[in-house]
CSV table of C-alpha atoms in Angstrom, one decimal:
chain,number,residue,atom,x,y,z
A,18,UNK,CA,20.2,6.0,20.5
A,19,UNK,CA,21.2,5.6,24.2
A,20,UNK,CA,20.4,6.5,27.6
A,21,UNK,CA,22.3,6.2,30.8
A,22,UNK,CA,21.0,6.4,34.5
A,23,UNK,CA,24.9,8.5,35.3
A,24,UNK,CA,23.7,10.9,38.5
A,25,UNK,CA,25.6,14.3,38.4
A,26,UNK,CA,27.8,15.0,41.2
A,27,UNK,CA,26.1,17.0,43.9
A,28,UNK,CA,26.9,20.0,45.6
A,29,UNK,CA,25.6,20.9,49.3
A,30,UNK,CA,27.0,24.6,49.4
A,31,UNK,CA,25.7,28.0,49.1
A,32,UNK,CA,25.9,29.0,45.6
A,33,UNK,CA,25.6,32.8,44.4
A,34,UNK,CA,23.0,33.2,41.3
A,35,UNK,CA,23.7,33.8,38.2
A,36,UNK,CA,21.8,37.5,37.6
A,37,UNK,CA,19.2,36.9,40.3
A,38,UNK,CA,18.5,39.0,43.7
A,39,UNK,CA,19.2,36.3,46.4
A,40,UNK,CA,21.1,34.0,47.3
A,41,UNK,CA,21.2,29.8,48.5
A,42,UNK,CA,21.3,31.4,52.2
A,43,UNK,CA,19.0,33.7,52.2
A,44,UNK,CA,16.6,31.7,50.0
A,45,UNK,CA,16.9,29.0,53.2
A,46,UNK,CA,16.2,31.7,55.4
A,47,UNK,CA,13.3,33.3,53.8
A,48,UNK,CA,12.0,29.2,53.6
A,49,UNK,CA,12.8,28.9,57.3
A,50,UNK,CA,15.3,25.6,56.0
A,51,UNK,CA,18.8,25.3,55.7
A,52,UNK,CA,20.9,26.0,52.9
A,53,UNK,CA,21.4,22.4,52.3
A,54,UNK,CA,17.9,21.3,51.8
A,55,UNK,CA,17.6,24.4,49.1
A,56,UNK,CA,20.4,22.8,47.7
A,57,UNK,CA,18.8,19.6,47.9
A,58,UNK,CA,15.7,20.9,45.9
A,59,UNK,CA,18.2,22.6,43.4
A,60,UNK,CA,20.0,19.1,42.8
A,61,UNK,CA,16.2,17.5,42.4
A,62,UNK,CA,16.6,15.1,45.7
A,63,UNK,CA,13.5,13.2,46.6
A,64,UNK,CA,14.2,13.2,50.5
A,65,UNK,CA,12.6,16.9,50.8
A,66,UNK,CA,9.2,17.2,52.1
A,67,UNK,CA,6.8,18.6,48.8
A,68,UNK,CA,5.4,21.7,51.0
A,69,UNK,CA,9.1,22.4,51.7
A,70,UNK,CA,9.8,21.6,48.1
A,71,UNK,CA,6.8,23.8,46.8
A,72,UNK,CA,7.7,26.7,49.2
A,73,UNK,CA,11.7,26.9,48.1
A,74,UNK,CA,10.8,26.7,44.7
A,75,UNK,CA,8.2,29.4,44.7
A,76,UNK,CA,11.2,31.8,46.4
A,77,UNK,CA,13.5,30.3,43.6
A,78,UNK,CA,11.2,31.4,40.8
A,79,UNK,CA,10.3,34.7,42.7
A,80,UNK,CA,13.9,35.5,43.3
A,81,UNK,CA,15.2,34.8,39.8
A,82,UNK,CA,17.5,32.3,41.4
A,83,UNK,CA,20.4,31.1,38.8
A,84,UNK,CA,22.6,29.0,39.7
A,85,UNK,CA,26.6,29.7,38.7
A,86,UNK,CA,27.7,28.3,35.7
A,87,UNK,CA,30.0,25.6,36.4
A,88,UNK,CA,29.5,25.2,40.2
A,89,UNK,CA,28.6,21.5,39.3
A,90,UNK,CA,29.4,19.7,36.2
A,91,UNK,CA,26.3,18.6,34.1
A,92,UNK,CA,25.9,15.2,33.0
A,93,UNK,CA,26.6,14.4,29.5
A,94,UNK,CA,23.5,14.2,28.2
A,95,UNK,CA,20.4,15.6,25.8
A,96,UNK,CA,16.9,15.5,27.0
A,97,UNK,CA,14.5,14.7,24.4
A,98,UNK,CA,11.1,15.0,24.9
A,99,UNK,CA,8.0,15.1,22.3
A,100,UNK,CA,4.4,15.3,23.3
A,101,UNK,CA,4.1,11.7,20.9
A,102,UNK,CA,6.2,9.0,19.5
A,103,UNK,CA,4.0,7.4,17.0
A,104,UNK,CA,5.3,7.9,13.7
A,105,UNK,CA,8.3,8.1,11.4
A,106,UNK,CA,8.6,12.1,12.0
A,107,UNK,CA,9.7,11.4,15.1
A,108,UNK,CA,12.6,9.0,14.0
A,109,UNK,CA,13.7,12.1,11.8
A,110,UNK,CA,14.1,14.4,14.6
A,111,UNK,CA,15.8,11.7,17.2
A,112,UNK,CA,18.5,11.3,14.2
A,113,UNK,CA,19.5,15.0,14.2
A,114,UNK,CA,19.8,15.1,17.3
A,115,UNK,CA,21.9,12.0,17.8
A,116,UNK,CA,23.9,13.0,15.2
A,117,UNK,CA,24.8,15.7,17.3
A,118,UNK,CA,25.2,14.3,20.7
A,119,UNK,CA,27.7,11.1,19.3
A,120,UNK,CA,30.0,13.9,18.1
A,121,UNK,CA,30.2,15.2,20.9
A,122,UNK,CA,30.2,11.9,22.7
A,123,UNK,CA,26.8,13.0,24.5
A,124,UNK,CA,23.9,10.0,25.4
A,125,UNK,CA,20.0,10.9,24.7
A,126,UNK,CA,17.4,10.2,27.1
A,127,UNK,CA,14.4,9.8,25.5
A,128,UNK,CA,10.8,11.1,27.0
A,129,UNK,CA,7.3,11.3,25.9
A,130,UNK,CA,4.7,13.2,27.2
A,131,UNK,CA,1.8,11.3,26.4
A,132,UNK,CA,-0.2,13.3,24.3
A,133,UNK,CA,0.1,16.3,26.1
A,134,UNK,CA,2.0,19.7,24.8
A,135,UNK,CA,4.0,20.5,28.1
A,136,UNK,CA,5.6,17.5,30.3
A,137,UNK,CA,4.6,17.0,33.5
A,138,UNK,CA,6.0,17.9,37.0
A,139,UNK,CA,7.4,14.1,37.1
A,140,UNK,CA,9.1,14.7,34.3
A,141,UNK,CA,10.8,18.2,35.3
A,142,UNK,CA,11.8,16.3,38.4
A,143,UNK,CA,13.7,13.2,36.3
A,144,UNK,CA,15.6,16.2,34.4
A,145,UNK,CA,16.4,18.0,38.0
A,146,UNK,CA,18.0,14.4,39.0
A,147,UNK,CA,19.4,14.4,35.9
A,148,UNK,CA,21.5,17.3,35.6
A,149,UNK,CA,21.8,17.0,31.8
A,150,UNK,CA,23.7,19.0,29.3
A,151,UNK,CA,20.7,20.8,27.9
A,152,UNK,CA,16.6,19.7,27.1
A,153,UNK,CA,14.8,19.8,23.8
A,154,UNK,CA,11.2,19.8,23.7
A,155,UNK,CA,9.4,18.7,20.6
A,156,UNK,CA,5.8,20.0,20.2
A,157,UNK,CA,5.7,21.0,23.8
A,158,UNK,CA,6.6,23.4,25.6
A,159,UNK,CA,7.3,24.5,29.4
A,160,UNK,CA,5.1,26.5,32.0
A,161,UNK,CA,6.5,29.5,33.6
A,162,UNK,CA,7.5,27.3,36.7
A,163,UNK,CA,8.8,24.6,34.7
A,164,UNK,CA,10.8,26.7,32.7
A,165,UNK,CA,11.7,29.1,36.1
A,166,UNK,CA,13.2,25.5,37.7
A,167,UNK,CA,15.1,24.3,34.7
A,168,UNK,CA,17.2,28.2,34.5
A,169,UNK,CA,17.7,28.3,38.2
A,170,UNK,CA,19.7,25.2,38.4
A,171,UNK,CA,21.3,26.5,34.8
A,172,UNK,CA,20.0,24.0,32.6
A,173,UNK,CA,19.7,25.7,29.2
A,174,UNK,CA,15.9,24.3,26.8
A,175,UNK,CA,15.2,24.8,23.3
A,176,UNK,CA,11.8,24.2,21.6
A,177,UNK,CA,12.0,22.3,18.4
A,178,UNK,CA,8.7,23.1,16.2
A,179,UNK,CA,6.9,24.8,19.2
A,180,UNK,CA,3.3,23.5,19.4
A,181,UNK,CA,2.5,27.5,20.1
A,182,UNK,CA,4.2,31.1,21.2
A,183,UNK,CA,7.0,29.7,23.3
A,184,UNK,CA,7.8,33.4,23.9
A,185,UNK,CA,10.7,35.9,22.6
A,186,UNK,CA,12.8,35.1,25.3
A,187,UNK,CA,12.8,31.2,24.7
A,188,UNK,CA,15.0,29.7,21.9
A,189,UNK,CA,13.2,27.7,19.3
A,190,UNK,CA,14.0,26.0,15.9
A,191,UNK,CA,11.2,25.9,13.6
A,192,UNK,CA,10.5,25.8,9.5
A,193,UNK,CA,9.1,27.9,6.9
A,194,UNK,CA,5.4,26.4,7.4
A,195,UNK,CA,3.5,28.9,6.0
A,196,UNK,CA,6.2,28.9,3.0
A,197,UNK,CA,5.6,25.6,2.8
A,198,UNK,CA,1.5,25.6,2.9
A,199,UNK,CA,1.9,28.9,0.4
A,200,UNK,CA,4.2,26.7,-2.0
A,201,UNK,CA,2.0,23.4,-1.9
A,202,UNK,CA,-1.3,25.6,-2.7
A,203,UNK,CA,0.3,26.9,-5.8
A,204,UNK,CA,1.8,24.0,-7.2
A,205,UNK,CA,-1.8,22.6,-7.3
A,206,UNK,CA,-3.0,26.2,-8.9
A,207,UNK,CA,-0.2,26.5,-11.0
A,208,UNK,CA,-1.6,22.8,-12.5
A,209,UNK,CA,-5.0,24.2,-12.9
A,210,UNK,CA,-6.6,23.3,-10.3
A,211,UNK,CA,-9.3,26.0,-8.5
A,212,UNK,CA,-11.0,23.7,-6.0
A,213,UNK,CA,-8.6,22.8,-3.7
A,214,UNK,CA,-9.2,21.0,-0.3
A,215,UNK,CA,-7.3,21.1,2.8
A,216,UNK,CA,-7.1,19.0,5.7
A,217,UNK,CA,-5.1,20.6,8.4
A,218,UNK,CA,-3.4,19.3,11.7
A,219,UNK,CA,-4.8,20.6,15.5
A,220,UNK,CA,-5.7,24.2,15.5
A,221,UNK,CA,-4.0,25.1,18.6
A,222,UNK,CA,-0.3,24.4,17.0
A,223,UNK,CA,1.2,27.5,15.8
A,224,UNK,CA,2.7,25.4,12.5
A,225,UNK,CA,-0.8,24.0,11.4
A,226,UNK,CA,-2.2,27.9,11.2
A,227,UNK,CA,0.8,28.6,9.4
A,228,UNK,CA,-0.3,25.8,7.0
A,229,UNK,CA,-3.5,26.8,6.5
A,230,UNK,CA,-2.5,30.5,6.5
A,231,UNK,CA,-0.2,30.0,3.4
A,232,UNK,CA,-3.1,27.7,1.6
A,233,UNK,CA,-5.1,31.2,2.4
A,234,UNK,CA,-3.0,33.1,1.1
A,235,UNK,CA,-1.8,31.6,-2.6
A,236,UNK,CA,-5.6,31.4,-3.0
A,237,UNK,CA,-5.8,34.5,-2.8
A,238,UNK,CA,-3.0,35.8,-5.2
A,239,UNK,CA,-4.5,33.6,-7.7
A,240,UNK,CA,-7.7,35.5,-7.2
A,241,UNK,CA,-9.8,31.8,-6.1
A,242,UNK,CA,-12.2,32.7,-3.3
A,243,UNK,CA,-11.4,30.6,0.2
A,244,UNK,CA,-14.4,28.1,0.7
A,245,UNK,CA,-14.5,27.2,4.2
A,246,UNK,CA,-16.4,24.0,3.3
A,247,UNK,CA,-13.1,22.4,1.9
A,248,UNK,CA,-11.3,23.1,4.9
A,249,UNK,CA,-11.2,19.8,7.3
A,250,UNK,CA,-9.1,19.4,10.5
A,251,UNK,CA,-7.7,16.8,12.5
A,252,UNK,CA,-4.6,15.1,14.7
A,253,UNK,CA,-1.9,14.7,12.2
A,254,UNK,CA,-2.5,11.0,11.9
A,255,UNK,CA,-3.7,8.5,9.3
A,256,UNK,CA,-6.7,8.5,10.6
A,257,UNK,CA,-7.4,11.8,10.5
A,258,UNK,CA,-6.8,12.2,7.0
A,259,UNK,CA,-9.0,9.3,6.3
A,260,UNK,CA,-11.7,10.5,7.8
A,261,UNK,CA,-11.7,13.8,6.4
A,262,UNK,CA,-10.4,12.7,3.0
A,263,UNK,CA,-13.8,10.5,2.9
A,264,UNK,CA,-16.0,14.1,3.7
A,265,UNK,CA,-14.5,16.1,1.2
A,266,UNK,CA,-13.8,13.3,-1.4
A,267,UNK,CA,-17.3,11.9,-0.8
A,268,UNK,CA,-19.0,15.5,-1.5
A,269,UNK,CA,-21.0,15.4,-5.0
A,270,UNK,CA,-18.9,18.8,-5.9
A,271,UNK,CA,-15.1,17.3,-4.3
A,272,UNK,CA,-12.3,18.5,-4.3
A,273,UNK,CA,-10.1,18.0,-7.6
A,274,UNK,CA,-6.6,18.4,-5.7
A,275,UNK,CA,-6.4,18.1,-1.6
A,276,UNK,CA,-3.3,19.8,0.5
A,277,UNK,CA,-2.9,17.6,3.9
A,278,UNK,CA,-1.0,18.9,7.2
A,279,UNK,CA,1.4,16.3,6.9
A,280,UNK,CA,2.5,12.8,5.1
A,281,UNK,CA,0.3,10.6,7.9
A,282,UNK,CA,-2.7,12.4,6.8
A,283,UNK,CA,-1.9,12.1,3.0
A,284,UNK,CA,-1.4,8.4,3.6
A,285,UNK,CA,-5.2,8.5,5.8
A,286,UNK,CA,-6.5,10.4,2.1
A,287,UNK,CA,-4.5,8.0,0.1
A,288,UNK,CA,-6.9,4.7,1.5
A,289,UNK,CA,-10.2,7.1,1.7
A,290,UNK,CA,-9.8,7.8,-2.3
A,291,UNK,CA,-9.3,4.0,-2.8
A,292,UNK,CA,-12.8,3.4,-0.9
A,293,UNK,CA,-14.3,5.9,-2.8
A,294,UNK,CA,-13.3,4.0,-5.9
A,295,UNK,CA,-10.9,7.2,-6.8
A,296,UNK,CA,-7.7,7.2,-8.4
A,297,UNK,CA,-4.6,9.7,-8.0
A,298,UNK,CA,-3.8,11.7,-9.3
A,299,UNK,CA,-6.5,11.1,-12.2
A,300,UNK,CA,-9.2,12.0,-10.3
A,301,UNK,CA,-7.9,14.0,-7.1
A,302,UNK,CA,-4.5,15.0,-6.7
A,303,UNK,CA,-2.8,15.1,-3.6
A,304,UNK,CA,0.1,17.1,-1.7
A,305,UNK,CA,1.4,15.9,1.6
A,306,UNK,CA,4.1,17.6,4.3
A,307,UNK,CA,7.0,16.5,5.9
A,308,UNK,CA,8.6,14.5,3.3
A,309,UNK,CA,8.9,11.4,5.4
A,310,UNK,CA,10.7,8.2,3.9
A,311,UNK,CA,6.8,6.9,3.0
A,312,UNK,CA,6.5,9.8,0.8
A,313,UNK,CA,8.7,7.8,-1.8
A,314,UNK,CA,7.1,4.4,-1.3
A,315,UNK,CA,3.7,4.7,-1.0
A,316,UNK,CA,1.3,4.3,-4.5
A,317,UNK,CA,1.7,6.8,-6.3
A,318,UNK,CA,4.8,8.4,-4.7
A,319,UNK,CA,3.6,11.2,-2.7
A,320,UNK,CA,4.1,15.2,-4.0
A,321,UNK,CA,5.1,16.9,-0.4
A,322,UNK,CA,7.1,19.9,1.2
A,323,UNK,CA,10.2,18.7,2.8
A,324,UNK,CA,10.1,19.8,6.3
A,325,UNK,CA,14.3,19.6,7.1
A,326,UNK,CA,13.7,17.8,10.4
A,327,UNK,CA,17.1,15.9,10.5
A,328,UNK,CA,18.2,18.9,10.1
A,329,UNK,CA,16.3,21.0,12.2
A,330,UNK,CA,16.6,18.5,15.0
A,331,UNK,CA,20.6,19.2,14.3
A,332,UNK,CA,20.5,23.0,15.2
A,333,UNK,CA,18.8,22.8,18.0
A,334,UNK,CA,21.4,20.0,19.3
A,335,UNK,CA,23.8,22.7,18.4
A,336,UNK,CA,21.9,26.0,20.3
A,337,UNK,CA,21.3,24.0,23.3
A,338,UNK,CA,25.2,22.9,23.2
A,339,UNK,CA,26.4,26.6,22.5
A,340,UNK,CA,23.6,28.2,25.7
A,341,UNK,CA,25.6,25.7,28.0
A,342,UNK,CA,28.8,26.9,26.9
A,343,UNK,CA,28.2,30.5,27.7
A,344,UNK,CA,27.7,31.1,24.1
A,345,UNK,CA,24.6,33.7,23.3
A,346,UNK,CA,22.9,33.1,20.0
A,347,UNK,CA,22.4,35.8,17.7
A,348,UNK,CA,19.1,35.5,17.3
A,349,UNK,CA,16.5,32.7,19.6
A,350,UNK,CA,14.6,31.9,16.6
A,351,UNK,CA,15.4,30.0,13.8
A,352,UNK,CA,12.7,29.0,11.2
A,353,UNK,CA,14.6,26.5,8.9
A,354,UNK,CA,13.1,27.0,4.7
A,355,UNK,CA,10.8,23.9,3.3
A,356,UNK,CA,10.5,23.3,-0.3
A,357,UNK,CA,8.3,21.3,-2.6
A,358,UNK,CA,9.2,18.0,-4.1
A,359,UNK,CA,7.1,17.2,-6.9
A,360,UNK,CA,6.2,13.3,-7.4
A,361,UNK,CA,3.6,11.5,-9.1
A,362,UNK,CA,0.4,12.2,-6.5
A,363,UNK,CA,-0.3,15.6,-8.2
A,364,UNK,CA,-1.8,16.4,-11.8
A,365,UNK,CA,-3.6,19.1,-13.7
A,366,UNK,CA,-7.2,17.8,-13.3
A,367,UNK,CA,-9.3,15.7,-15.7
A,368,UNK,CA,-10.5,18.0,-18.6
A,369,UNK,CA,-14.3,19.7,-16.9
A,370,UNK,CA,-13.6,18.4,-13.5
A,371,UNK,CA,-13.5,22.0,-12.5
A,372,UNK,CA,-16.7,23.0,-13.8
A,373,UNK,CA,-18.6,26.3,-13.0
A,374,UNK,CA,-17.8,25.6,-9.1
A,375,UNK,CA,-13.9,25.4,-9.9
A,376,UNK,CA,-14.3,28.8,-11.7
């Protein structure tokens, strides 16, 4: 992967917008500045004064300001921003999208957001500077001014695996989650099992629901009622699933099987059923999601739904690549299919483990 500091040219004339109701000129008018510091805000300069920055930008959002395509040449570049980078999934994703960007001899610039599930301003002001090709946002998302800033100076954003709604007018790439949560719940039915715990990711991310929703729902068809007393939830880290794999393993009436919100929390489960003195799948079985490389190499090779990341990661290289070209997508979502891949973590359970509670 590689970034570059290359500063797009800049452009100090009036432009005309793209679709919107006013022009550079008449914005500086109606901001009582010249057309050049509007076009100094446009090109993300840091010699403007913020109320004067604040007060052109509020006129370009209110004005639907776009700037014309091709009155200055983007930089060629991909900004990639996730709300984290602490864990293998993230390696996935900045594959597919290099992948992308070397064939179309593009650099990434690489950006976290600490944690949080829409950048911050100083972050929208690095991609003004910037000019780039196009944005990806992982897990996050933008505000309406964020987003209003990035269209008026015609720099085109899709969300990869939005953390929630991005909207019907923002383009998005996601996966078949609750597929994937339905899928994983009836593998573990279809073994036998009727007391199944799940330990999902942070409820305010549209794909954990989805999870949970498809765990719901093959519960359901099989005609098992839903306890909510096996449902845990947590950050989709190791430690997460160690913590909650130690409440619901450590109950007197467990679990037999256990669905985690991703590989990281399987892993967390993995080390809480070894303190517990329990083995897998003899005694629990697991399903993770994600399919990460770890799946393959941890003890006993983890039973997961592949989440295509690479690959998701890939198409939304490509729809940000084909929005700068003019190109309009036939549809702005995309939800890519998951699938189970069974391995050695999951089993039908011991012979009465299931007991009158299981029934």
């Amino acid at each position: 992967m590689s970034a570059t500091s290359v500063q797009p040219p800049r452009d100090d004339q009036p432009e005309t917008p793209g679709g919107g109701s006013a022009t550079l000129a008449e914005i500086a008018r109606a901001a009582g500045v010249s057309a050049p510091t509007v076009s100094k805000v446009l090109n993300g300069r840091g010699d403007v004064a913020p109320a004067t920055r604040s007060r052109v930008e509020e006129l370009l959002r209110r004005h639907g300001y776009q700037r014309r395509r091709g009155s200055v040449q983007p930089a060629p570049l991909i900004d990639l921003v996730f709300h984290e980078l602490e864990s293998s999934w993230a390696m996935e994703v900045i594959r597919g999208v290099e992948n992308v960007a070397r064939q179309e001899s593009l650099n990434v610039v690489l950006s976290e957001s600490a944690g949080r599930l829409s950048p911050g301003q100083t972050w929208v002001d690095g991609v003004l500077a910037r000019r780039p090709t196009g944005v990806i946002l992982v897990l996050s998302g933008l505000d309406p001014a964020q987003r209003a800033q990035l269209t008026s100076r015609d720099i085109p954003f899709v969300v990869l695996d939005p953390a929630g709604d991005p909207g019907e007018d923002v383009p998005a790439i996601g996966a078949a989650n609750w597929q994937g949560g339905l899928a994983a719940t009836r593998h573990l039915l279809e073994l036998g099992h009727r007391r199944i715990g799940v330990i999902g990711g942070p409820g305010g991310m549209m794909c954990s629901r989805a999870r949970i929703d498809g765990y719901r729902a093959a519960l359901e068809t099989a005609g098992v009622a839903y306890e909510a007393d096996l449902v845990r939830s947590g950050d989709f880290h190791h430690e997460a699933g160690y913590t909650a794999g130690l409440a619901l393993l450590g109950r007197p009436d467990r679990p037999t099987a256990v669905f985690t919100g991703n590989d990281l929390q399987a892993l967390g489960l993995y080390e809480a059923a070894r303190e517990l003195g329990l083995r897998i799948p003899q005694d629990v079985s697991v399903v993770g999601f994600d399919d990460l490389p770890l799946a393959r190499w941890i003890s006993p090779p983890l039973t997961t739904v592949r989440q295509p990341l690479t690959e998701m990661a890939e198409a939304a290289a490509r729809l940000v690549l084909d929005l700068a070209r003019g190109r309009q997508p036939s549809t702005l979502r995309v939800d890519l299919a998951t699938r189970l891949v069974e391995r050695a973590s999951s089993a039908p359970p011991r012979a009465g483990a299931e007991g009158p509670a299981g029934e």
